[in-house]
Amino acid sequence: MKSLIEKIRSEGEAIGTQIVKVDGFVNHQIDVAFMMEMGQEFRIRFGDVQVDKILTVEASGIAIACMTSVAFGYPRVVFAKKMVPSTMVDGFYEAEAKSFTKGTVSMLRVSKKFLEPKDRVLIVDDFLAHGEAAMAMADIVQQAGASIVGFGIVIEKAFQGGGDKLRQAGYPVESLAVIDKIEDGVIFFNSEQ
Amino acid sequence: MKSLIEKIRSEGEAIGTQIVKVDGFVNHQIDVAFMMEMGQEFRIRFGDVQVDKILTVEASGIAIACMTSVAFGYPRVVFAKKMVPSTMVDGFYEAEAKSFTKGTVSMLRVSKKFLEPKDRVLIVDDFLAHGEAAMAMADIVQQAGASIVGFGIVIEKAFQGGGDKLRQAGYPVESLAVIDKIEDGVIFFNSEQ
């Protein structure tokens, strides 16, 4: 998505060789109008596939998931939790996800009542890096016996391998910007997008 | 907001005397279409006031903040963070907020670059209970020298005193559902709304 690549070039920032900082419009401050455009782009790319639920993970996936819901005619959004809230007393599905950026391991959890076998689930997130959160969400959808429509990703860091993992597992993956490498403060985007 | 009260009655659940569980449409599964209606209701209640930024706190405030942004013509949303991300290397404003539900204390943080003295800020959240998160966000806006348009709250638990605190401090507070008490599994809504 050309406008996203331009926005990352003008507003994003490379940190070292692994991190792209987009806190000005994605994951601290949110440009909601632009999120709406990205949601519509997912709709175009996935076509007229039926989506019953959009699954993401707190916190920074919530905005893009909500705006994607608007574009798909308002399916419910479900966000996986990293902490068990005191009110989460019913059963839940869970799967482990490592964060290489933060050096932590989270357990992602989704209440059983919000995923049903009949659900066709689009998984959405702001970043796809090593694919840990994405694979954990896929695991949760499978535990529920629901089906995965595909993955809608804002920024894929292809050099960290998560996209390869998902595609090799047979999932459709649509990434709006694919980064091949980060070197000397320069972000190199994949030319085939 | 009558439709919200009806929705809490039909889909919400009282837990003990302090907690209302609305994880089916607010803070685990999200009904985005209904969030859009609630955002429009905030716009009606606050009228034509200028809003430059919408401030909330992760994670469950993000959805209502985004849909409120749509209703107000897409001002940027900023969500306060409870953890310092590894990429948050610039200066930030911070303020402490206790959670009575979780029995924890969080430090809320917002990067200095996302709040400017000229900003007119609408603070939005899913719940107003003891007012700890709300007061912390107000503190952060004041540290930035920005001004507070008011507070837009989905569910105010009036018996926990946060709304009183904010109104006594002179802030306009618009709560879409106000709960006076919870008793024997029954939620009592304030009749003056």
mmCIF file of C-alpha atoms in Angstrom:
data_model
loop_
_atom_site.group_PDB
_atom_site.id
_atom_site.type_symbol
_atom_site.label_atom_id
_atom_site.label_comp_id
_atom_site.label_asym_id
_atom_site.label_seq_id
_atom_site.Cartn_x
_atom_site.Cartn_y
_atom_site.Cartn_z
ATOM 1 C CA MET A 1 0.000 0.000 0.000
ATOM 2 C CA LYS A 2 1.841 2.968 -1.377
ATOM 3 C CA SER A 3 0.397 5.564 0.986
ATOM 4 C CA LEU A 4 1.472 3.470 3.986
ATOM 5 C CA ILE A 5 5.013 3.091 2.698
ATOM 6 C CA GLU A 6 5.179 6.849 2.174
ATOM 7 C CA LYS A 7 3.820 7.427 5.667
ATOM 8 C CA ILE A 8 6.398 5.084 7.209
ATOM 9 C CA ARG A 9 9.121 6.868 5.220
ATOM 10 C CA SER A 10 7.999 10.304 6.373
ATOM 11 C CA GLU A 11 6.778 9.605 9.929
ATOM 12 C CA GLY A 12 8.414 6.311 10.895
ATOM 13 C CA GLU A 13 11.862 5.783 12.302
ATOM 14 C CA ALA A 14 14.333 2.904 12.059
ATOM 15 C CA ILE A 15 15.896 1.862 15.361
ATOM 16 C CA GLY A 16 18.883 -0.430 14.981
ATOM 17 C CA THR A 17 18.365 -3.233 12.446
ATOM 18 C CA GLN A 18 15.211 -4.785 13.941
ATOM 19 C CA ILE A 19 12.721 -2.098 14.915
ATOM 20 C CA VAL A 20 10.538 0.354 13.024
ATOM 21 C CA LYS A 21 8.946 2.937 15.240
ATOM 22 C CA VAL A 22 5.525 4.124 14.062
ATOM 23 C CA ASP A 23 4.181 5.469 17.331
ATOM 24 C CA GLY A 24 3.021 8.652 15.612
ATOM 25 C CA PHE A 25 0.164 6.956 13.744
ATOM 26 C CA VAL A 26 -0.091 3.275 14.737
ATOM 27 C CA ASN A 27 0.725 2.270 18.284
ATOM 28 C CA HIS A 28 0.723 5.229 20.651
ATOM 29 C CA GLN A 29 -0.846 8.035 18.701
ATOM 30 C CA ILE A 30 -3.396 6.677 16.202
ATOM 31 C CA ASP A 31 -4.330 8.219 12.862
ATOM 32 C CA VAL A 32 -7.881 6.887 12.746
ATOM 33 C CA ALA A 33 -8.659 8.194 9.251
ATOM 34 C CA PHE A 34 -5.617 6.382 7.912
ATOM 35 C CA MET A 35 -6.560 3.241 9.853
ATOM 36 C CA MET A 36 -9.922 3.429 8.076
ATOM 37 C CA GLU A 37 -8.131 3.485 4.696
ATOM 38 C CA MET A 38 -6.041 0.494 5.715
ATOM 39 C CA GLY A 39 -9.165 -1.398 6.801
ATOM 40 C CA GLN A 40 -10.664 -0.725 3.370
ATOM 41 C CA GLU A 41 -7.467 -1.949 1.720
ATOM 42 C CA PHE A 42 -7.804 -5.257 3.619
ATOM 43 C CA ARG A 43 -11.371 -5.489 2.349
ATOM 44 C CA ILE A 44 -10.195 -4.999 -1.226
ATOM 45 C CA ARG A 45 -7.379 -7.536 -0.870
ATOM 46 C CA PHE A 46 -9.462 -10.244 0.799
ATOM 47 C CA GLY A 47 -12.374 -9.612 -1.559
ATOM 48 C CA ASP A 48 -15.864 -10.749 -0.747
ATOM 49 C CA VAL A 49 -14.864 -13.475 1.685
ATOM 50 C CA GLN A 50 -17.195 -13.812 4.646
ATOM 51 C CA VAL A 51 -15.726 -12.633 7.947
ATOM 52 C CA ASP A 52 -17.675 -13.382 11.138
ATOM 53 C CA LYS A 53 -15.070 -12.282 13.647
ATOM 54 C CA ILE A 54 -11.907 -10.215 13.616
ATOM 55 C CA LEU A 55 -9.318 -11.405 16.115
ATOM 56 C CA THR A 56 -6.402 -9.306 17.323
ATOM 57 C CA VAL A 57 -4.282 -8.915 20.444
ATOM 58 C CA GLU A 58 -4.234 -6.036 22.920
ATOM 59 C CA ALA A 59 -3.292 -3.245 22.862
ATOM 60 C CA SER A 60 -1.943 -1.967 19.570
ATOM 61 C CA GLY A 61 -3.982 -4.318 17.359
ATOM 62 C CA ILE A 62 -7.315 -2.970 18.590
ATOM 63 C CA ALA A 63 -7.458 0.193 16.480
ATOM 64 C CA ILE A 64 -6.705 -1.493 13.139
ATOM 65 C CA ALA A 65 -9.075 -4.349 14.050
ATOM 66 C CA CYS A 66 -11.927 -1.904 14.730
ATOM 67 C CA MET A 67 -11.404 0.040 11.519
ATOM 68 C CA THR A 68 -11.156 -3.221 9.572
ATOM 69 C CA SER A 69 -14.483 -4.230 11.109
ATOM 70 C CA VAL A 70 -16.039 -1.053 9.676
ATOM 71 C CA ALA A 71 -14.735 -1.983 6.218
ATOM 72 C CA PHE A 72 -16.111 -5.544 6.452
ATOM 73 C CA GLY A 73 -19.608 -4.484 7.552
ATOM 74 C CA TYR A 74 -19.074 -4.589 11.323
ATOM 75 C CA PRO A 75 -18.211 -8.156 12.324
ATOM 76 C CA ARG A 76 -17.398 -8.323 16.049
ATOM 77 C CA VAL A 77 -13.800 -7.697 17.066
ATOM 78 C CA VAL A 78 -12.294 -9.950 19.736
ATOM 79 C CA PHE A 79 -8.987 -9.012 21.286
ATOM 80 C CA ALA A 80 -6.822 -11.611 22.998
ATOM 81 C CA LYS A 81 -5.755 -10.588 26.482
ATOM 82 C CA LYS A 82 -2.261 -10.798 27.898
ATOM 83 C CA MET A 83 -3.446 -10.677 31.510
ATOM 84 C CA VAL A 84 -6.348 -12.563 33.050
ATOM 85 C CA PRO A 85 -8.855 -9.949 34.219
ATOM 86 C CA SER A 86 -10.633 -10.592 37.528
ATOM 87 C CA THR A 87 -13.908 -10.808 35.603
ATOM 88 C CA MET A 88 -12.654 -13.540 33.226
ATOM 89 C CA VAL A 89 -14.194 -16.354 35.211
ATOM 90 C CA ASP A 90 -15.431 -18.515 32.349
ATOM 91 C CA GLY A 91 -13.235 -20.868 30.354
ATOM 92 C CA PHE A 92 -10.760 -19.537 27.854
ATOM 93 C CA TYR A 93 -8.461 -20.710 25.088
ATOM 94 C CA GLU A 94 -4.810 -19.849 25.603
ATOM 95 C CA ALA A 95 -1.540 -19.956 23.673
ATOM 96 C CA GLU A 96 1.942 -18.705 24.419
ATOM 97 C CA ALA A 97 3.607 -15.898 22.455
ATOM 98 C CA LYS A 98 7.169 -14.701 22.862
ATOM 99 C CA SER A 99 7.977 -11.047 22.194
ATOM 100 C CA PHE A 100 11.486 -10.696 20.779
ATOM 101 C CA THR A 101 11.290 -6.897 21.002
ATOM 102 C CA LYS A 102 10.353 -6.871 24.656
ATOM 103 C CA GLY A 103 12.166 -10.073 25.651
ATOM 104 C CA THR A 104 9.022 -11.360 27.347
ATOM 105 C CA VAL A 105 6.638 -14.284 27.014
ATOM 106 C CA SER A 106 2.894 -13.609 27.134
ATOM 107 C CA MET A 107 0.044 -16.039 27.414
ATOM 108 C CA LEU A 108 -2.722 -14.897 25.047
ATOM 109 C CA ARG A 109 -6.237 -15.730 26.163
ATOM 110 C CA VAL A 110 -9.667 -15.559 24.561
ATOM 111 C CA SER A 111 -12.909 -16.440 26.336
ATOM 112 C CA LYS A 112 -14.463 -19.554 24.876
ATOM 113 C CA LYS A 113 -17.801 -17.837 24.463
ATOM 114 C CA PHE A 114 -16.436 -15.438 21.819
ATOM 115 C CA LEU A 115 -15.172 -17.992 19.297
ATOM 116 C CA GLU A 116 -17.488 -20.636 17.874
ATOM 117 C CA PRO A 117 -16.801 -23.462 15.416
ATOM 118 C CA LYS A 118 -18.941 -21.753 12.759
ATOM 119 C CA ASP A 119 -16.882 -18.528 12.885
ATOM 120 C CA ARG A 120 -14.765 -17.478 9.922
ATOM 121 C CA VAL A 121 -12.017 -15.440 11.556
ATOM 122 C CA LEU A 122 -9.789 -12.754 10.062
ATOM 123 C CA ILE A 123 -6.714 -12.220 12.241
ATOM 124 C CA VAL A 124 -5.439 -8.639 12.206
ATOM 125 C CA ASP A 125 -2.399 -7.046 13.806
ATOM 126 C CA ASP A 126 -0.227 -3.965 13.507
ATOM 127 C CA PHE A 127 3.081 -5.850 13.162
ATOM 128 C CA LEU A 128 4.182 -9.257 11.914
ATOM 129 C CA ALA A 129 7.728 -9.932 13.058
ATOM 130 C CA HIS A 130 8.739 -13.433 14.180
ATOM 131 C CA GLY A 131 5.100 -14.507 13.989
ATOM 132 C CA GLU A 132 4.763 -15.530 17.616
ATOM 133 C CA ALA A 133 1.565 -13.573 18.345
ATOM 134 C CA ALA A 134 0.114 -14.532 14.956
ATOM 135 C CA MET A 135 0.777 -18.251 15.474
ATOM 136 C CA ALA A 136 -0.659 -18.048 19.000
ATOM 137 C CA MET A 137 -3.846 -16.477 17.631
ATOM 138 C CA ALA A 138 -4.060 -19.146 14.914
ATOM 139 C CA ASP A 139 -3.681 -21.760 17.635
ATOM 140 C CA ILE A 140 -6.538 -20.210 19.608
ATOM 141 C CA VAL A 141 -8.828 -20.140 16.554
ATOM 142 C CA GLN A 142 -8.019 -23.808 15.941
ATOM 143 C CA GLN A 143 -8.710 -24.722 19.557
ATOM 144 C CA ALA A 144 -12.166 -23.197 19.061
ATOM 145 C CA GLY A 145 -12.683 -25.296 15.922
ATOM 146 C CA ALA A 146 -13.248 -22.071 13.968
ATOM 147 C CA SER A 147 -11.661 -21.353 10.572
ATOM 148 C CA ILE A 148 -9.045 -18.792 9.614
ATOM 149 C CA VAL A 149 -9.814 -16.559 6.639
ATOM 150 C CA GLY A 150 -6.310 -15.117 6.680
ATOM 151 C CA PHE A 151 -4.013 -12.568 8.268
ATOM 152 C CA GLY A 152 -4.253 -8.824 7.704
ATOM 153 C CA ILE A 153 -1.030 -7.152 8.779
ATOM 154 C CA VAL A 154 -0.120 -3.469 8.726
ATOM 155 C CA ILE A 155 3.683 -3.858 8.690
ATOM 156 C CA GLU A 156 5.467 -7.132 8.001
ATOM 157 C CA LYS A 157 9.152 -7.308 8.838
ATOM 158 C CA ALA A 158 9.889 -10.077 6.331
ATOM 159 C CA PHE A 159 13.476 -10.570 7.554
ATOM 160 C CA GLN A 160 12.179 -11.822 10.906
ATOM 161 C CA GLY A 161 10.444 -14.789 9.281
ATOM 162 C CA GLY A 162 6.910 -14.633 10.673
ATOM 163 C CA GLY A 163 5.322 -14.134 7.252
ATOM 164 C CA ASP A 164 7.168 -17.172 5.857
ATOM 165 C CA LYS A 165 5.931 -19.296 8.755
ATOM 166 C CA LEU A 166 2.307 -18.308 8.183
ATOM 167 C CA ARG A 167 2.455 -18.741 4.391
ATOM 168 C CA GLN A 168 4.160 -22.124 4.734
ATOM 169 C CA ALA A 169 1.343 -23.142 7.062
ATOM 170 C CA GLY A 170 -1.018 -22.333 4.184
ATOM 171 C CA TYR A 171 -2.615 -19.150 5.469
ATOM 172 C CA PRO A 172 -3.373 -16.214 3.182
ATOM 173 C CA VAL A 173 -1.344 -13.243 4.479
ATOM 174 C CA GLU A 174 -1.948 -9.682 3.299
ATOM 175 C CA SER A 175 0.655 -7.233 4.578
ATOM 176 C CA LEU A 176 0.153 -3.580 3.670
ATOM 177 C CA ALA A 177 3.874 -2.810 3.903
ATOM 178 C CA VAL A 178 6.641 -5.419 3.725
ATOM 179 C CA ILE A 179 10.087 -4.493 4.992
ATOM 180 C CA ASP A 180 13.026 -6.533 3.676
ATOM 181 C CA LYS A 181 15.701 -5.036 5.881
ATOM 182 C CA ILE A 182 16.707 -2.096 8.023
ATOM 183 C CA GLU A 183 20.265 -0.869 7.610
ATOM 184 C CA ASP A 184 22.040 2.286 8.755
ATOM 185 C CA GLY A 185 18.755 3.924 9.647
ATOM 186 C CA VAL A 186 17.244 3.179 6.222
ATOM 187 C CA ILE A 187 14.111 1.057 5.814
ATOM 188 C CA PHE A 188 14.148 -1.115 2.666
ATOM 189 C CA PHE A 189 10.682 -2.049 1.445
ATOM 190 C CA ASN A 190 9.924 -5.072 -0.687
ATOM 191 C CA SER A 191 9.496 -3.892 -4.267
ATOM 192 C CA GLU A 192 6.735 -6.380 -5.116
ATOM 193 C CA GLN A 193 3.877 -4.645 -3.342
ATOM 194 C CA MET B 1 -28.220 6.561 26.413
ATOM 195 C CA LYS B 2 -31.222 4.289 26.397
ATOM 196 C CA SER B 3 -29.869 1.737 23.924
ATOM 197 C CA LEU B 4 -26.726 1.308 26.051
ATOM 198 C CA ILE B 5 -28.725 0.757 29.231
ATOM 199 C CA GLU B 6 -30.816 -1.843 27.409
ATOM 200 C CA LYS B 7 -27.665 -3.499 26.091
ATOM 201 C CA ILE B 8 -26.112 -3.636 29.575
ATOM 202 C CA ARG B 9 -29.382 -5.096 30.893
ATOM 203 C CA SER B 10 -29.523 -7.782 28.212
ATOM 204 C CA GLU B 11 -25.820 -8.576 27.679
ATOM 205 C CA GLY B 12 -24.087 -7.312 30.840
ATOM 206 C CA GLU B 13 -23.694 -9.103 34.109
ATOM 207 C CA ALA B 14 -23.429 -7.884 37.709
ATOM 208 C CA ILE B 15 -20.628 -9.467 39.714
ATOM 209 C CA GLY B 16 -20.879 -8.827 43.450
ATOM 210 C CA THR B 17 -21.697 -5.212 44.328
ATOM 211 C CA GLN B 18 -18.810 -3.494 42.501
ATOM 212 C CA ILE B 19 -18.379 -4.940 39.030
ATOM 213 C CA VAL B 20 -20.380 -4.882 35.813
ATOM 214 C CA LYS B 21 -19.118 -7.270 33.210
ATOM 215 C CA VAL B 22 -19.593 -6.101 29.619
ATOM 216 C CA ASP B 23 -16.976 -8.217 27.905
ATOM 217 C CA GLY B 24 -19.454 -9.211 25.196
ATOM 218 C CA PHE B 25 -19.467 -5.763 23.564
ATOM 219 C CA VAL B 26 -16.978 -3.429 25.280
ATOM 220 C CA ASN B 27 -13.762 -4.849 26.654
ATOM 221 C CA HIS B 28 -13.004 -8.281 25.223
ATOM 222 C CA GLN B 29 -15.390 -8.713 22.328
ATOM 223 C CA ILE B 30 -16.188 -5.336 20.744
ATOM 224 C CA ASP B 31 -19.423 -4.365 19.022
ATOM 225 C CA VAL B 32 -17.883 -1.810 16.668
ATOM 226 C CA ALA B 33 -21.209 -0.655 15.171
ATOM 227 C CA PHE B 34 -22.491 0.105 18.647
ATOM 228 C CA MET B 35 -19.207 1.842 19.557
ATOM 229 C CA MET B 36 -19.813 4.041 16.503
ATOM 230 C CA GLU B 37 -23.263 4.977 17.855
ATOM 231 C CA MET B 38 -21.742 5.792 21.229
ATOM 232 C CA GLY B 39 -19.095 7.975 19.577
ATOM 233 C CA GLN B 40 -21.856 9.875 17.796
ATOM 234 C CA GLU B 41 -23.706 10.288 21.098
ATOM 235 C CA PHE B 42 -20.575 11.913 22.598
ATOM 236 C CA ARG B 43 -20.492 14.260 19.623
ATOM 237 C CA ILE B 44 -24.118 15.242 20.238
ATOM 238 C CA ARG B 45 -23.573 15.745 23.961
ATOM 239 C CA PHE B 46 -20.393 17.786 23.647
ATOM 240 C CA GLY B 47 -21.813 19.770 20.732
ATOM 241 C CA ASP B 48 -19.593 21.669 18.354
ATOM 242 C CA VAL B 49 -16.655 22.021 20.721
ATOM 243 C CA GLN B 50 -13.268 21.732 19.017
ATOM 244 C CA VAL B 51 -11.388 18.527 19.805
ATOM 245 C CA ASP B 52 -7.759 18.257 18.666
ATOM 246 C CA LYS B 53 -6.861 15.032 20.445
ATOM 247 C CA ILE B 54 -8.710 12.171 22.082
ATOM 248 C CA LEU B 55 -6.842 10.682 25.021
ATOM 249 C CA THR B 56 -7.572 7.259 26.489
ATOM 250 C CA VAL B 57 -5.693 4.473 28.225
ATOM 251 C CA GLU B 58 -4.806 1.042 26.891
ATOM 252 C CA ALA B 59 -6.311 -1.414 26.232
ATOM 253 C CA SER B 60 -10.083 -1.253 26.597
ATOM 254 C CA GLY B 61 -10.373 2.510 25.986
ATOM 255 C CA ILE B 62 -8.891 2.274 22.488
ATOM 256 C CA ALA B 63 -12.003 1.063 20.633
ATOM 257 C CA ILE B 64 -14.366 3.723 22.002
ATOM 258 C CA ALA B 65 -11.664 6.386 21.495
ATOM 259 C CA CYS B 66 -11.273 5.415 17.821
ATOM 260 C CA MET B 67 -15.004 5.410 17.131
ATOM 261 C CA THR B 68 -15.358 8.752 18.936
ATOM 262 C CA SER B 69 -12.610 10.100 16.675
ATOM 263 C CA VAL B 70 -14.724 9.132 13.647
ATOM 264 C CA ALA B 71 -17.683 11.067 15.085
ATOM 265 C CA PHE B 72 -15.565 14.180 15.760
ATOM 266 C CA GLY B 73 -14.016 14.299 12.281
ATOM 267 C CA TYR B 74 -10.907 12.197 12.943
ATOM 268 C CA PRO B 75 -8.796 13.966 15.563
ATOM 269 C CA ARG B 76 -5.789 11.839 16.499
ATOM 270 C CA VAL B 77 -6.261 9.327 19.314
ATOM 271 C CA VAL B 78 -3.473 8.985 21.877
ATOM 272 C CA PHE B 79 -3.525 6.083 24.284
ATOM 273 C CA ALA B 80 -1.612 6.230 27.554
ATOM 274 C CA LYS B 81 0.626 3.221 28.094
ATOM 275 C CA LYS B 82 0.883 1.190 31.254
ATOM 276 C CA MET B 83 4.270 -0.290 30.335
ATOM 277 C CA VAL B 84 7.252 1.552 28.872
ATOM 278 C CA PRO B 85 7.880 0.053 25.423
ATOM 279 C CA SER B 86 11.509 -0.407 24.385
ATOM 280 C CA THR B 87 10.933 2.132 21.614
ATOM 281 C CA MET B 88 9.705 4.856 23.999
ATOM 282 C CA VAL B 89 13.037 6.573 24.228
ATOM 283 C CA ASP B 90 11.877 10.177 24.175
ATOM 284 C CA GLY B 91 10.526 12.054 27.149
ATOM 285 C CA PHE B 92 7.079 11.302 28.490
ATOM 286 C CA TYR B 93 4.517 12.614 30.938
ATOM 287 C CA GLU B 94 3.501 10.178 33.639
ATOM 288 C CA ALA B 95 0.925 9.871 36.408
ATOM 289 C CA GLU B 96 -0.002 7.080 38.777
ATOM 290 C CA ALA B 97 -3.368 5.293 38.671
ATOM 291 C CA LYS B 98 -4.587 2.682 41.117
ATOM 292 C CA SER B 99 -6.951 -0.032 39.902
ATOM 293 C CA PHE B 100 -9.364 -1.033 42.657
ATOM 294 C CA THR B 101 -10.716 -3.899 40.544
ATOM 295 C CA LYS B 102 -7.305 -5.395 39.873
ATOM 296 C CA GLY B 103 -5.659 -4.302 43.129
ATOM 297 C CA THR B 104 -2.707 -2.902 41.173
ATOM 298 C CA VAL B 105 -1.052 0.455 40.623
ATOM 299 C CA SER B 106 -0.118 1.475 37.084
ATOM 300 C CA MET B 107 1.991 4.336 35.899
ATOM 301 C CA LEU B 108 0.309 5.886 32.851
ATOM 302 C CA ARG B 109 2.668 7.403 30.312
ATOM 303 C CA VAL B 110 2.246 9.558 27.217
ATOM 304 C CA SER B 111 5.110 10.679 24.977
ATOM 305 C CA LYS B 112 5.647 14.420 25.210
ATOM 306 C CA LYS B 113 5.557 14.750 21.437
ATOM 307 C CA PHE B 114 1.870 13.753 21.250
ATOM 308 C CA LEU B 115 0.418 16.429 23.544
ATOM 309 C CA GLU B 116 1.006 20.099 22.869
ATOM 310 C CA PRO B 117 -0.092 23.186 24.811
ATOM 311 C CA LYS B 118 -2.456 24.199 21.994
ATOM 312 C CA ASP B 119 -4.324 20.852 22.085
ATOM 313 C CA ARG B 120 -7.940 20.708 23.224
ATOM 314 C CA VAL B 121 -8.228 17.187 24.580
ATOM 315 C CA LEU B 122 -11.304 15.005 25.038
ATOM 316 C CA ILE B 123 -10.587 12.191 27.492
ATOM 317 C CA VAL B 124 -12.516 8.993 26.731
ATOM 318 C CA ASP B 125 -12.734 5.691 28.594
ATOM 319 C CA ASP B 126 -14.935 2.646 28.854
ATOM 320 C CA PHE B 127 -15.414 2.832 32.638
ATOM 321 C CA LEU B 128 -15.370 5.545 35.283
ATOM 322 C CA ALA B 129 -15.165 3.957 38.725
ATOM 323 C CA HIS B 130 -13.024 5.557 41.438
ATOM 324 C CA GLY B 131 -11.645 7.981 38.877
ATOM 325 C CA GLU B 132 -8.016 7.010 39.259
ATOM 326 C CA ALA B 133 -7.248 6.544 35.550
ATOM 327 C CA ALA B 134 -9.333 9.618 34.650
ATOM 328 C CA MET B 135 -7.505 11.843 37.153
ATOM 329 C CA ALA B 136 -4.147 10.479 35.980
ATOM 330 C CA MET B 137 -5.029 11.343 32.380
ATOM 331 C CA ALA B 138 -6.164 14.831 33.448
ATOM 332 C CA ASP B 139 -2.835 15.224 35.255
ATOM 333 C CA ILE B 140 -0.952 14.255 32.089
ATOM 334 C CA VAL B 141 -2.914 16.757 29.959
ATOM 335 C CA GLN B 142 -2.120 19.465 32.515
ATOM 336 C CA GLN B 143 1.562 18.564 32.551
ATOM 337 C CA ALA B 144 1.529 19.147 28.787
ATOM 338 C CA GLY B 145 -0.116 22.549 29.302
ATOM 339 C CA ALA B 146 -2.982 21.395 27.057
ATOM 340 C CA SER B 147 -6.660 21.938 27.900
ATOM 341 C CA ILE B 148 -9.357 19.416 28.777
ATOM 342 C CA VAL B 149 -12.613 19.619 26.828
ATOM 343 C CA GLY B 150 -14.232 17.048 29.110
ATOM 344 C CA PHE B 151 -14.635 13.365 29.808
ATOM 345 C CA GLY B 152 -16.644 10.970 27.665
ATOM 346 C CA ILE B 153 -17.387 7.792 29.605
ATOM 347 C CA VAL B 154 -19.273 4.696 28.475
ATOM 348 C CA ILE B 155 -20.263 3.399 31.924
ATOM 349 C CA GLU B 156 -19.998 5.444 35.124
ATOM 350 C CA LYS B 157 -20.311 3.581 38.411
ATOM 351 C CA ALA B 158 -21.498 6.630 40.352
ATOM 352 C CA PHE B 159 -21.322 4.844 43.717
ATOM 353 C CA GLN B 160 -17.536 4.596 43.406
ATOM 354 C CA GLY B 161 -17.146 8.380 43.385
ATOM 355 C CA GLY B 162 -14.967 9.035 40.341
ATOM 356 C CA GLY B 163 -17.641 11.097 38.582
ATOM 357 C CA ASP B 164 -18.103 13.302 41.650
ATOM 358 C CA LYS B 165 -14.364 13.911 41.834
ATOM 359 C CA LEU B 166 -14.175 15.012 38.190
ATOM 360 C CA ARG B 167 -17.280 17.218 38.366
ATOM 361 C CA GLN B 168 -16.068 18.846 41.591
ATOM 362 C CA ALA B 169 -12.806 19.596 39.818
ATOM 363 C CA GLY B 170 -14.900 21.468 37.241
ATOM 364 C CA TYR B 171 -14.659 19.102 34.287
ATOM 365 C CA PRO B 172 -17.632 18.410 32.020
ATOM 366 C CA VAL B 173 -18.390 14.683 32.281
ATOM 367 C CA GLU B 174 -20.723 12.882 29.874
ATOM 368 C CA SER B 175 -21.447 9.303 30.891
ATOM 369 C CA LEU B 176 -23.619 7.273 28.545
ATOM 370 C CA ALA B 177 -24.863 5.000 31.349
ATOM 371 C CA VAL B 178 -24.726 5.875 35.053
ATOM 372 C CA ILE B 179 -25.069 3.084 37.585
ATOM 373 C CA ASP B 180 -26.206 4.030 41.095
ATOM 374 C CA LYS B 181 -25.769 0.660 42.710
ATOM 375 C CA ILE B 182 -25.471 -3.072 42.164
ATOM 376 C CA GLU B 183 -27.418 -5.283 44.542
ATOM 377 C CA ASP B 184 -28.309 -8.974 44.472
ATOM 378 C CA GLY B 185 -27.271 -9.262 40.851
ATOM 379 C CA VAL B 186 -29.422 -6.310 39.796
ATOM 380 C CA ILE B 187 -27.928 -3.189 38.204
ATOM 381 C CA PHE B 188 -29.707 0.040 39.205
ATOM 382 C CA PHE B 189 -29.309 2.826 36.675
ATOM 383 C CA ASN B 190 -29.631 6.502 37.495
ATOM 384 C CA SER B 191 -33.067 7.651 36.360
ATOM 385 C CA GLU B 192 -31.930 11.121 35.256
ATOM 386 C CA GLN B 193 -30.286 10.137 31.988
#
